[in-house]
Coordinates of C-alpha atoms and ligand atoms in Angstrom, one line a residue:
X1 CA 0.0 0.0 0.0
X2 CA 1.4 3.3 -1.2
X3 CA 0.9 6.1 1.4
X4 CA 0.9 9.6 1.2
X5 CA 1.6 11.2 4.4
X6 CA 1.1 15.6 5.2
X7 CA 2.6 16.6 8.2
X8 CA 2.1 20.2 9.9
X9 CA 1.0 20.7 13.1
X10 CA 4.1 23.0 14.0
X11 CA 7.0 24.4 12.4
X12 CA 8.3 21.5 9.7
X13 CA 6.0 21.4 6.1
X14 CA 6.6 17.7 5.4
X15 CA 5.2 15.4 2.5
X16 CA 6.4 12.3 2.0
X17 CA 5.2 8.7 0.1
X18 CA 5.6 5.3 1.1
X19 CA 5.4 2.3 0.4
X20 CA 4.3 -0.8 3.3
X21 CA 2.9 -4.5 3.4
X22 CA 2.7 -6.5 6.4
X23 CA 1.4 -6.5 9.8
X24 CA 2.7 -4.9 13.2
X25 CA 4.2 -7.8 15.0
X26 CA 4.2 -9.4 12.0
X27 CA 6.0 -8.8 8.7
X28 CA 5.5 -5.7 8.3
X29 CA 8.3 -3.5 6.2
X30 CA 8.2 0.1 4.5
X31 CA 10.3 1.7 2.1
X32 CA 10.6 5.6 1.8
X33 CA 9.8 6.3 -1.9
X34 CA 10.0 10.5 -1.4
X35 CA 10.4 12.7 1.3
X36 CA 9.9 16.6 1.0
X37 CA 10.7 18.6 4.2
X38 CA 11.0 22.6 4.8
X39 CA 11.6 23.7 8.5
X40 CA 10.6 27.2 8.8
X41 CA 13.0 27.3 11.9
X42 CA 14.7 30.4 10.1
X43 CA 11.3 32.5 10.2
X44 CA 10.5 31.8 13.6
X45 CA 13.7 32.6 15.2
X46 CA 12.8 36.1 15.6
X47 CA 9.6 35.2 17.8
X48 CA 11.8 32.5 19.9
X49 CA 9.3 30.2 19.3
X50 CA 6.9 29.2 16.5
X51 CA 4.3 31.7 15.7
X52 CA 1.1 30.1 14.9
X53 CA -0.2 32.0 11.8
X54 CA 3.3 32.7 10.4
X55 CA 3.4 29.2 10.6
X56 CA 0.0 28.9 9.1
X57 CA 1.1 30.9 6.3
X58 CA 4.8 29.3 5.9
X59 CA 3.1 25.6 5.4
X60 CA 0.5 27.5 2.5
X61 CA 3.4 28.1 0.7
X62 CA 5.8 25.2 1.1
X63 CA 3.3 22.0 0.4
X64 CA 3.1 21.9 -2.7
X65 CA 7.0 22.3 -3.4
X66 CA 7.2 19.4 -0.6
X67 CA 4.7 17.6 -2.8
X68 CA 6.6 17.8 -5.6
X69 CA 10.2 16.4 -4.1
X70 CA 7.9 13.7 -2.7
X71 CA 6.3 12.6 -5.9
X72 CA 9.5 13.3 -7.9
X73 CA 12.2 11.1 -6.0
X74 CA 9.6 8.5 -5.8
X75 CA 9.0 8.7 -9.4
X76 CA 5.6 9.4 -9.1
X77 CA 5.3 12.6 -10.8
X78 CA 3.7 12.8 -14.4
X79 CA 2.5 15.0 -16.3
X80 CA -1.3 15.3 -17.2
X81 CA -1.7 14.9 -21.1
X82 CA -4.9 16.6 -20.9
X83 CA -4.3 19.5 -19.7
X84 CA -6.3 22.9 -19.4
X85 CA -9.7 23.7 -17.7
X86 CA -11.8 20.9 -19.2
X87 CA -15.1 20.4 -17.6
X88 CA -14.0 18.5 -15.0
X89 CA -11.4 20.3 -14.4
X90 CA -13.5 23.3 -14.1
X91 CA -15.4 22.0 -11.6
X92 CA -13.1 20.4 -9.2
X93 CA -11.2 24.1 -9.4
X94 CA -15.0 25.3 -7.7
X95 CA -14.7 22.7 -5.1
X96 CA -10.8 23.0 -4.2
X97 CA -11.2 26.5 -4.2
X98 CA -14.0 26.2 -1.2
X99 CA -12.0 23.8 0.4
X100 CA -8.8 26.2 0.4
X101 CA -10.7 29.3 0.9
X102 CA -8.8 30.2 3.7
X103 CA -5.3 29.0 2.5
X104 CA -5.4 31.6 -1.0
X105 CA -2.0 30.8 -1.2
X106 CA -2.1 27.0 -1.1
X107 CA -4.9 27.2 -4.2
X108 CA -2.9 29.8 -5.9
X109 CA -0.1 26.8 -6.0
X110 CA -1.9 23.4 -6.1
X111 CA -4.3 24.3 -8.8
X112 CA -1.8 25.0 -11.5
X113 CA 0.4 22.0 -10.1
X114 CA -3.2 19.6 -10.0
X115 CA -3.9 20.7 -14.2
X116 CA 0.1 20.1 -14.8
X117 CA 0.3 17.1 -13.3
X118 CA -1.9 13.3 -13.3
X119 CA -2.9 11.5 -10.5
X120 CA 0.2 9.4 -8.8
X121 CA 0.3 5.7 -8.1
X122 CA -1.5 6.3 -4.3
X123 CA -3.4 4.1 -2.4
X124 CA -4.6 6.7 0.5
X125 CA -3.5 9.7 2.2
X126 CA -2.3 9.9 6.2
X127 CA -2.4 13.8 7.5
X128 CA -1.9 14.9 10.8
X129 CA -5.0 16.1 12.7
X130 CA -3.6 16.5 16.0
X131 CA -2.2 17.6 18.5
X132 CA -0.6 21.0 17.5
X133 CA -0.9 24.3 16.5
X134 CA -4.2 24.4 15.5
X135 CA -4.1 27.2 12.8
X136 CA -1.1 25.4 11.0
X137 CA -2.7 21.7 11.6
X138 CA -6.0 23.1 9.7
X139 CA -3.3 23.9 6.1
X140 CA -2.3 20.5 6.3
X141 CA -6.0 19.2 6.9
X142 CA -7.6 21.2 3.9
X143 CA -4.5 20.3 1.5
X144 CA -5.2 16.5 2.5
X145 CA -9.2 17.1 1.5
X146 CA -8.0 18.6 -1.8
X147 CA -5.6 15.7 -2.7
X148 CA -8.2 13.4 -1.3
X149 CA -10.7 15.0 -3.8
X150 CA -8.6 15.5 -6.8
X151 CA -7.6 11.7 -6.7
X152 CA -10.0 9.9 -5.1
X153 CA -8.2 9.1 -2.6
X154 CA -9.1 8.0 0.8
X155 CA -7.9 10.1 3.8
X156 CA -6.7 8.4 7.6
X157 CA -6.8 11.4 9.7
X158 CA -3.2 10.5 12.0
X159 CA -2.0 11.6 15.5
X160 CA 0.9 13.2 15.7
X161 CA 2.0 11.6 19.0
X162 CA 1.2 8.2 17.1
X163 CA 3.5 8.7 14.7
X164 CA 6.5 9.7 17.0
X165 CA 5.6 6.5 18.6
X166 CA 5.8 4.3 15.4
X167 CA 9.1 5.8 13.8
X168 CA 10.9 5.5 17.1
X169 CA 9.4 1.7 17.1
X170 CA 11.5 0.9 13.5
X171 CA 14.6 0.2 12.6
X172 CA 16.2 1.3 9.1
X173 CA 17.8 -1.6 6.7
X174 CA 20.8 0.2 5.4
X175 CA 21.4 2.6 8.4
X176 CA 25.2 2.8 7.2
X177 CA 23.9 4.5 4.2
X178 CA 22.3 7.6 5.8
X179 CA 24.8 10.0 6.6
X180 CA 22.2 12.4 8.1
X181 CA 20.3 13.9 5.1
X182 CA 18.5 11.4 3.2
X183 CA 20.1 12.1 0.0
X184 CA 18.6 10.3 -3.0
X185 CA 21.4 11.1 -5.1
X186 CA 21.2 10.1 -9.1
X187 CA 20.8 6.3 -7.6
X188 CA 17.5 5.2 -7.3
X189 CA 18.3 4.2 -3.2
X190 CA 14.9 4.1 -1.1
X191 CA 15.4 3.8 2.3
X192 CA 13.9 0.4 3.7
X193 CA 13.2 -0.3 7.3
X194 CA 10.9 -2.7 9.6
X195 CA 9.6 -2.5 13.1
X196 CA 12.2 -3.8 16.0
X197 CA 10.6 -7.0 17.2
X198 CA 9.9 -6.9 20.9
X199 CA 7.2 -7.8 23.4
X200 CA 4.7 -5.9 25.3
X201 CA 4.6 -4.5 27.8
X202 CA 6.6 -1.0 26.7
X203 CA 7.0 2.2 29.0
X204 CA 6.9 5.1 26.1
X205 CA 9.0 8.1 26.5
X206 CA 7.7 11.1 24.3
X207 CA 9.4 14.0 24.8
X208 CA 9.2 17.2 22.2
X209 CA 8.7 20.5 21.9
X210 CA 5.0 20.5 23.2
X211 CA 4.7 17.3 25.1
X212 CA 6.2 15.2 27.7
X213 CA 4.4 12.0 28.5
X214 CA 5.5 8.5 30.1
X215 CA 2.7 6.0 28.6
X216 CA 2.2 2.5 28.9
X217 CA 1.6 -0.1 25.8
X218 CA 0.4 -3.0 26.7
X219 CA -0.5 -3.9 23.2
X220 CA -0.2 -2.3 19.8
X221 CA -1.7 1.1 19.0
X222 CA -3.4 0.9 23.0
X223 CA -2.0 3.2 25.4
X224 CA -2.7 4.3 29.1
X225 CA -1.0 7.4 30.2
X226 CA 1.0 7.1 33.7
X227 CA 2.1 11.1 33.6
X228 CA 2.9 14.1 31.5
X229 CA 4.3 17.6 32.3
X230 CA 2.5 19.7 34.2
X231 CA 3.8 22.6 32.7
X232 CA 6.4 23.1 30.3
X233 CA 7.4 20.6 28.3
X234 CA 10.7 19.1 28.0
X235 CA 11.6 20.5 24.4
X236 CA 10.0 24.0 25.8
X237 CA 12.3 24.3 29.1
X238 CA 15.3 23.8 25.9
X239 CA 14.0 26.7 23.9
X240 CA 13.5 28.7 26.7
X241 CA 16.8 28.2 28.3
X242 CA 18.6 28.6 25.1
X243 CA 16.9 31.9 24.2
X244 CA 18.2 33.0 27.8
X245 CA 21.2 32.0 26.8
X246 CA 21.2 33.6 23.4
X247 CA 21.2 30.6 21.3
X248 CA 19.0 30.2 18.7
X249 CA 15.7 29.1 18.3
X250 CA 15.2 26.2 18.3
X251 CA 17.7 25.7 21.4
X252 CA 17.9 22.1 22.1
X253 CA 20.7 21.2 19.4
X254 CA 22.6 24.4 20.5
X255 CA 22.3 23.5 24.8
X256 CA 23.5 20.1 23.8
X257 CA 26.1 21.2 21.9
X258 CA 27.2 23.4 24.8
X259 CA 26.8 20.8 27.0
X260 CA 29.2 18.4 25.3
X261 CA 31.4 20.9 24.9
X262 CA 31.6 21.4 28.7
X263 CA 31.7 17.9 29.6
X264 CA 34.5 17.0 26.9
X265 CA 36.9 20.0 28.9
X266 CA 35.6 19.0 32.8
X267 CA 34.5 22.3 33.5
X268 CA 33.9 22.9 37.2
X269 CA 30.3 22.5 37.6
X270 CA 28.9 27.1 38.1
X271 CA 25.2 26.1 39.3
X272 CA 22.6 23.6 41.1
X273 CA 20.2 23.2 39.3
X274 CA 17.0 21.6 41.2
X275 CA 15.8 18.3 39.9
X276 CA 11.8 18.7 39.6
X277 CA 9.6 15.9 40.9
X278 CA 12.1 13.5 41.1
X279 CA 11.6 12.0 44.2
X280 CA 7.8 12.3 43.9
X281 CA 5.8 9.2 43.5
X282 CA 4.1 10.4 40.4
X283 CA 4.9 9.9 36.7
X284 CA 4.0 13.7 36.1
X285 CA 6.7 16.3 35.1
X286 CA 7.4 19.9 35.8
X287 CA 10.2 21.8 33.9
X288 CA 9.1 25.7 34.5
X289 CA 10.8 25.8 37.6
X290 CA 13.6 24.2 36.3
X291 CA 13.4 27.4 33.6
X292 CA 12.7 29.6 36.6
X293 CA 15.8 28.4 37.9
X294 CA 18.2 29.1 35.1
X295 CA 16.3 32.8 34.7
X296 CA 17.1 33.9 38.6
X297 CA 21.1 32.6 37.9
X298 CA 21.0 34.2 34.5
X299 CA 19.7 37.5 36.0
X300 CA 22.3 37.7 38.9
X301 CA 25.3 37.2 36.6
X302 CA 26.9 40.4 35.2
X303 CA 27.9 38.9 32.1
X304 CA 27.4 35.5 30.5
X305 CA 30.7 34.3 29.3
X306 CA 31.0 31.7 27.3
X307 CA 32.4 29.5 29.3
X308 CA 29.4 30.0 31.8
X309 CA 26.8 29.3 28.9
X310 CA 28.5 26.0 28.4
X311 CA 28.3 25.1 32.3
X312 CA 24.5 26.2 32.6
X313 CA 23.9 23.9 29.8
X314 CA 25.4 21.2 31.2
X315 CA 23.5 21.7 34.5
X316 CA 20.4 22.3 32.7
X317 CA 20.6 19.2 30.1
X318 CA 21.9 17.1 33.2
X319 CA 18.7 17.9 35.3
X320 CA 16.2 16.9 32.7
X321 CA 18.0 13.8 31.7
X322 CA 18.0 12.6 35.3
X323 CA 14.1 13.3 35.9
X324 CA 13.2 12.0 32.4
X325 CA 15.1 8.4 32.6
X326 CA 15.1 8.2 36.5
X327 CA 10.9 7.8 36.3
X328 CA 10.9 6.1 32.9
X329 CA 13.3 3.6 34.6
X330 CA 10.6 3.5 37.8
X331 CA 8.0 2.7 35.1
X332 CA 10.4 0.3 33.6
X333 CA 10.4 -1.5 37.1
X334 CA 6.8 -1.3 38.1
X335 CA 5.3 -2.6 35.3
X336 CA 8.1 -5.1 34.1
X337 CA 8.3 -3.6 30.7
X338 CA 10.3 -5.5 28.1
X339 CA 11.0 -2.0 25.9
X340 CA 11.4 1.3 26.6
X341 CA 10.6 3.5 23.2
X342 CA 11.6 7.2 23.0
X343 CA 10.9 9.7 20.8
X344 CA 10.0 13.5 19.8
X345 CA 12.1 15.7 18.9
X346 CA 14.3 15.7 22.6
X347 CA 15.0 11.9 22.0
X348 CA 17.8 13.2 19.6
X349 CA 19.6 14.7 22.4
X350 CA 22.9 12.9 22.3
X351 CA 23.5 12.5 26.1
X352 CA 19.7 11.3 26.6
X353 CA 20.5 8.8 24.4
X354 CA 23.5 7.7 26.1
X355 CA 22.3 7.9 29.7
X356 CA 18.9 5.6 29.0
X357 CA 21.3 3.1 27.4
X358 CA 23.8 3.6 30.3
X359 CA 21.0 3.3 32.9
X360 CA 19.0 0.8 31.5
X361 CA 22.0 -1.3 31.1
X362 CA 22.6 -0.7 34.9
X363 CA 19.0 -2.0 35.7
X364 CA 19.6 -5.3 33.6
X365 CA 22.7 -6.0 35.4
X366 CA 20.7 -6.2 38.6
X367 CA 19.5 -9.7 37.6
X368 CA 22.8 -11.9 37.6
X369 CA 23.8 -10.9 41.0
X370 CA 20.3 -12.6 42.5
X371 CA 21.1 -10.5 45.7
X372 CA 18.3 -7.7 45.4
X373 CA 20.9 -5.2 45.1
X374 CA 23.5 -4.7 42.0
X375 CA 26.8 -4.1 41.7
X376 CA 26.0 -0.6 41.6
X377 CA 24.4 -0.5 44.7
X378 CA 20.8 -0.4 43.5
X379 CA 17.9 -2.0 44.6
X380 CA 16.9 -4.5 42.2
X381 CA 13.1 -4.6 41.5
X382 CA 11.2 -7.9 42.5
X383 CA 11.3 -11.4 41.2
X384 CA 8.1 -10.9 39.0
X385 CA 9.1 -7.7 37.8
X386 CA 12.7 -8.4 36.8
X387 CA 12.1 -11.8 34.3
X388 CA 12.9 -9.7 31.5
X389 CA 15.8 -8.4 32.1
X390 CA 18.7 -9.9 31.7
X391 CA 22.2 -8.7 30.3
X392 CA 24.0 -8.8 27.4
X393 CA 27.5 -6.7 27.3
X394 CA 28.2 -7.5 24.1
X395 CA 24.7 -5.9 22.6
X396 CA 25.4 -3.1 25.1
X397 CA 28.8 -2.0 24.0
X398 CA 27.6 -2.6 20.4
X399 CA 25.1 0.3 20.9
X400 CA 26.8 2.6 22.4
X401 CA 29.8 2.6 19.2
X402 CA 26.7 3.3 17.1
X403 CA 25.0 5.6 19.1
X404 CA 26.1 9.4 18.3
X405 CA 25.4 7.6 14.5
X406 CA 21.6 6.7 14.7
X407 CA 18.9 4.6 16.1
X408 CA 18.8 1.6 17.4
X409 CA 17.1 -1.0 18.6
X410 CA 19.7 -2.7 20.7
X411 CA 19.0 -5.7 22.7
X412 CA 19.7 -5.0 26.6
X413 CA 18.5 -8.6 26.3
X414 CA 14.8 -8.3 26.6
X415 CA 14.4 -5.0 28.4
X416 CA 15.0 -3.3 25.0
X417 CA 16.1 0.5 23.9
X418 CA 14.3 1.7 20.9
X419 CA 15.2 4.9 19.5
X420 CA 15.0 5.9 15.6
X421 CA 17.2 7.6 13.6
X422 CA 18.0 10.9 14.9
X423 CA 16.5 12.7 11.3
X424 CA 13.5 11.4 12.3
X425 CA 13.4 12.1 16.0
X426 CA 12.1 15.6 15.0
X427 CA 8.9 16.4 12.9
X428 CA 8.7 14.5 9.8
X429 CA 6.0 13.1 7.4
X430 CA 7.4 9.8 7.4
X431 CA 6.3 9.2 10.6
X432 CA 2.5 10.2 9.7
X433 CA 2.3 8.1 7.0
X434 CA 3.5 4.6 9.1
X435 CA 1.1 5.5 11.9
X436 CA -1.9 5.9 8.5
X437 CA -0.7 2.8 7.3
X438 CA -1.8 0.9 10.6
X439 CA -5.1 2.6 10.4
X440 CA -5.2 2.3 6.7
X441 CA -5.0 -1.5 7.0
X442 CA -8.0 -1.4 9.5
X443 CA -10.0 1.0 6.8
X444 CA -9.9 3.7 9.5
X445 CA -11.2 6.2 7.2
X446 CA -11.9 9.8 8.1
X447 CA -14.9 10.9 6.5
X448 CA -13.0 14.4 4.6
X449 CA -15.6 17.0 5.2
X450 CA -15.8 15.9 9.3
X451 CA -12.4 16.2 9.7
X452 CA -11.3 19.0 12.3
X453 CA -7.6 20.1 13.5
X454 CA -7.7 19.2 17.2
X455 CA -4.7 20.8 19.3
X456 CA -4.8 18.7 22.3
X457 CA -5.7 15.3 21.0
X458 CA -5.0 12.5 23.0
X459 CA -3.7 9.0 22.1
X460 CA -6.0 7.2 25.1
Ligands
KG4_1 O1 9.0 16.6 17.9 P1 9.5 17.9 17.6 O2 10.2 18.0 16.3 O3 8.3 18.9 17.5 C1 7.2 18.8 18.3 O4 6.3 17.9 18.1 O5 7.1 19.7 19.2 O6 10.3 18.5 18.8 C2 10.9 19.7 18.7 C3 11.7 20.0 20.0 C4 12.3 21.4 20.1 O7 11.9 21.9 21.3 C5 13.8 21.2 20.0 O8 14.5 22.2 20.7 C6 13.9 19.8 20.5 O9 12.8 19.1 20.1 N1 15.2 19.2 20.1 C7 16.2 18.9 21.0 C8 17.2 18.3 20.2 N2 16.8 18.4 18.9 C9 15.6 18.9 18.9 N3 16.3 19.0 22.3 C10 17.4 18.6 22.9 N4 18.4 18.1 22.2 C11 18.4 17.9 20.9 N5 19.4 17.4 20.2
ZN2 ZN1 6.6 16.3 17.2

């Protein structure tokens, strides 16, 4: 089934195709036929954070060039030999015209590119309905119902949370080949990949720019929520630090680059930060304090050197990598999970990455000693909680060579790390169309005309 999947619920205009067979659990695999993305990072900087009708705006105009790369690397693009306003033609331009009559600019671009060009080999259309910005989710829902009625096409309306779920659920064929930008090249090279094969239950990790959320999956596609942030979210507290620190927006690629750079020259550490919640016997999060924190030290400092940005970000990127793994690890414990998946845009933080490998080594090694307590000194959980973990060094060490490289899936025996790529840790359509596929294969259909941009969906 070839799937078409729009994603724009914040600052990334993302198209992509693909193509998948198979099952989840199953033999299910999926090959990236085209992938168009624009981040509009550049035109939001300003604001220090994405503004909701620039994005609105921003996502009118990119589509159909993100269309276009989509359809083009994948070989789907063809021109119409009929072209000009026939009678049909005439009339769908009425009804796409309604459809986009609050994105002018979107029409202004498809219609010409809809009379230019014939209908692609597509099967059905995933778009991203929620949650998000709701003015920018809305472009990506009314492109979708134009598409949908241009080619017939069928439309699953995805969650955005879903899909960071999925892609950080897959591993990627011929990672070695991806050197960071999928790059098509003048070979004909589609990137392959399949889901890591693991069983339930999983503890979920989602961290991004808008959400924070530990869930539990105790089967495919079902999820129960066991906390979220009360405030900020993780990827906010980034921004928001980052701007205080004059970095860019968006700031969690520049703190972590900081960060390294302070832990790689053992700088002394400048400030405590506090660690929110993390003795609390909640899953929930809070990182505006955190924020607060970094603010009040900020404001009492004459001048930020550079040496002092580097140590704050250290601090800062140490704290929420503490709260994050130390409850995901509780989770891990209470409910004997046998995966831990990550993703959102956060999960491409480098020393994230390395500390939930590092720790959740550290909680399979509690099972060969039998003692209750590991070589580390930590508790071990119960009998009945602990069968699936067990330890494998080898695996272990293997992971963390590849890990500033990409994903993986690496076996800590059972209790297994998933991560994906880190391209597609952030905002992609990729992501959309695997979750549309699922739903696809159930004939999940939206009906186009009831579909409605929802900001705070929920997966449960
Ligand atoms: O998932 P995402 O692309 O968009 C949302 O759904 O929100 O996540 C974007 C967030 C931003 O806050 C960005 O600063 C953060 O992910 N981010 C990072 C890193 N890369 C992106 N945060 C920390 N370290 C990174 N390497
Ligand atoms: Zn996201």
């Amino acid at each position: 089934m070839r799937i078409l999947g729009i994603e724009t619920s914040c600052d990334e205009t993302a198209v992509c195709l693909i193509e998948a067979e198979g099952n989840l659990g199953a033999d299910f695999t999926f090959r990236i036929l085209g992938n168009g993305i624009a981040s509009q990072a550049v035109a939001h900087a300003d604001y220090g954070g994405v503004f909701p009708n620039l994005a609105k705006r921003e996502h009118g105009r990119n589509l159909v060039p993100m269309l276009e790369i989509a359809l083009r690397e994948s070989g789907a693009l063809n021109l119409r030999h009929e072209k000009g306003l026939t009678m049909s033609f005439s009339r769908l331009r009425k009804s796409l015209k309604n459809i986009l009559a609050r994105e002018p600019e979107l029409f202004e671009r498809l219609e010409p590119f809809l009379n230019e060009h014939a209908r692609p080999d597509v099967d059905a259309i995933a778009v991203t309905v929620g949650p998000g910005l709701e003015p920018a989710l809305w472009v990506g829902i009314n492109f979708a119902r134009a598409l949908s009625l241009a080619w017939n096409l069928p439309i699953v309306a995805a969650n955005h949370m879903e899909g960071h779920v999925v892609i950080s659920m897959t591993e990627f064929l011929d990672s070695h080949n991806l050197s960071g930008r999928i790059d098509y090249g003048n070979e004909k090279r589609y990137i392959e990949g399949n889901i890591v094969k693991f069983e339930f239950p999983a503890v979920t990790l989602l961290i991004s720019g808008g959400h924070t959320e530990l869930i539990l999956m105790k089967e495919w596609m079902q999820y129960e929520y066991l906390g979220r942030t009360r405030d900020d979210a993780a990827g906010e507290a980034f921004d928001k630090v980052a701007r205080m620190l004059g970095l860019p927006y968006p700031g969690g690629p520049h703190i972590s680059r900081l960060a390294e750079d302070s832990r790689q020259n053992n700088l002394p550490r400048a400030v405590t930060l506090p660690r929110p919640m993390l003795k609390e016997d909640t899953y929930d999060f809070s990182f505006s304090g955190l924020k607060t924190a970094v603010l009040r030290f900020t404001e009492q400092q004459q001048t930020l050197s550079e040496e002092l940005k580097k140590q704050i970000a250290r601090e800062f990127e140490d704290a929420v990598t503490e709260v994050l793994i130390a409850k995901t690890i509780r989770a891990v414990e209470e409910f004997g999970a046998n995966a831990v998946v990550v993703g959102g845009g956060v999960s491409a933080n480098k020393h994230i990455r390395a500390e939930l490998h590092r720790q959740l080594s550290a909680v399979n090694q509690c099972i060969p000693t039998l003692q209750g307590v590991n070589p580390a000194g930590r508790e071990c959980p119960p009998a009945h909680k602990r069968r699936a973990l067990l330890v494998s060094s080898f695996s272990a060490r293997k992971y963390e060579s590849s890990l500033s490289y990409f994903s993986r899936s690496t076996s800590l025996v059972n209790c297994k790390l998933l991560l994906c790529p880190t391209e597609f840790s952030t905002d992609n359509a990729v992501m959309i169309a695997l979750a549309g596929y699922f739903h696809a294969l159930k004939k999940e259909f939206a009906k186009p005309d009831t579909l409605r941009a929802s900001g705070d969906l929920l997966l449960a």
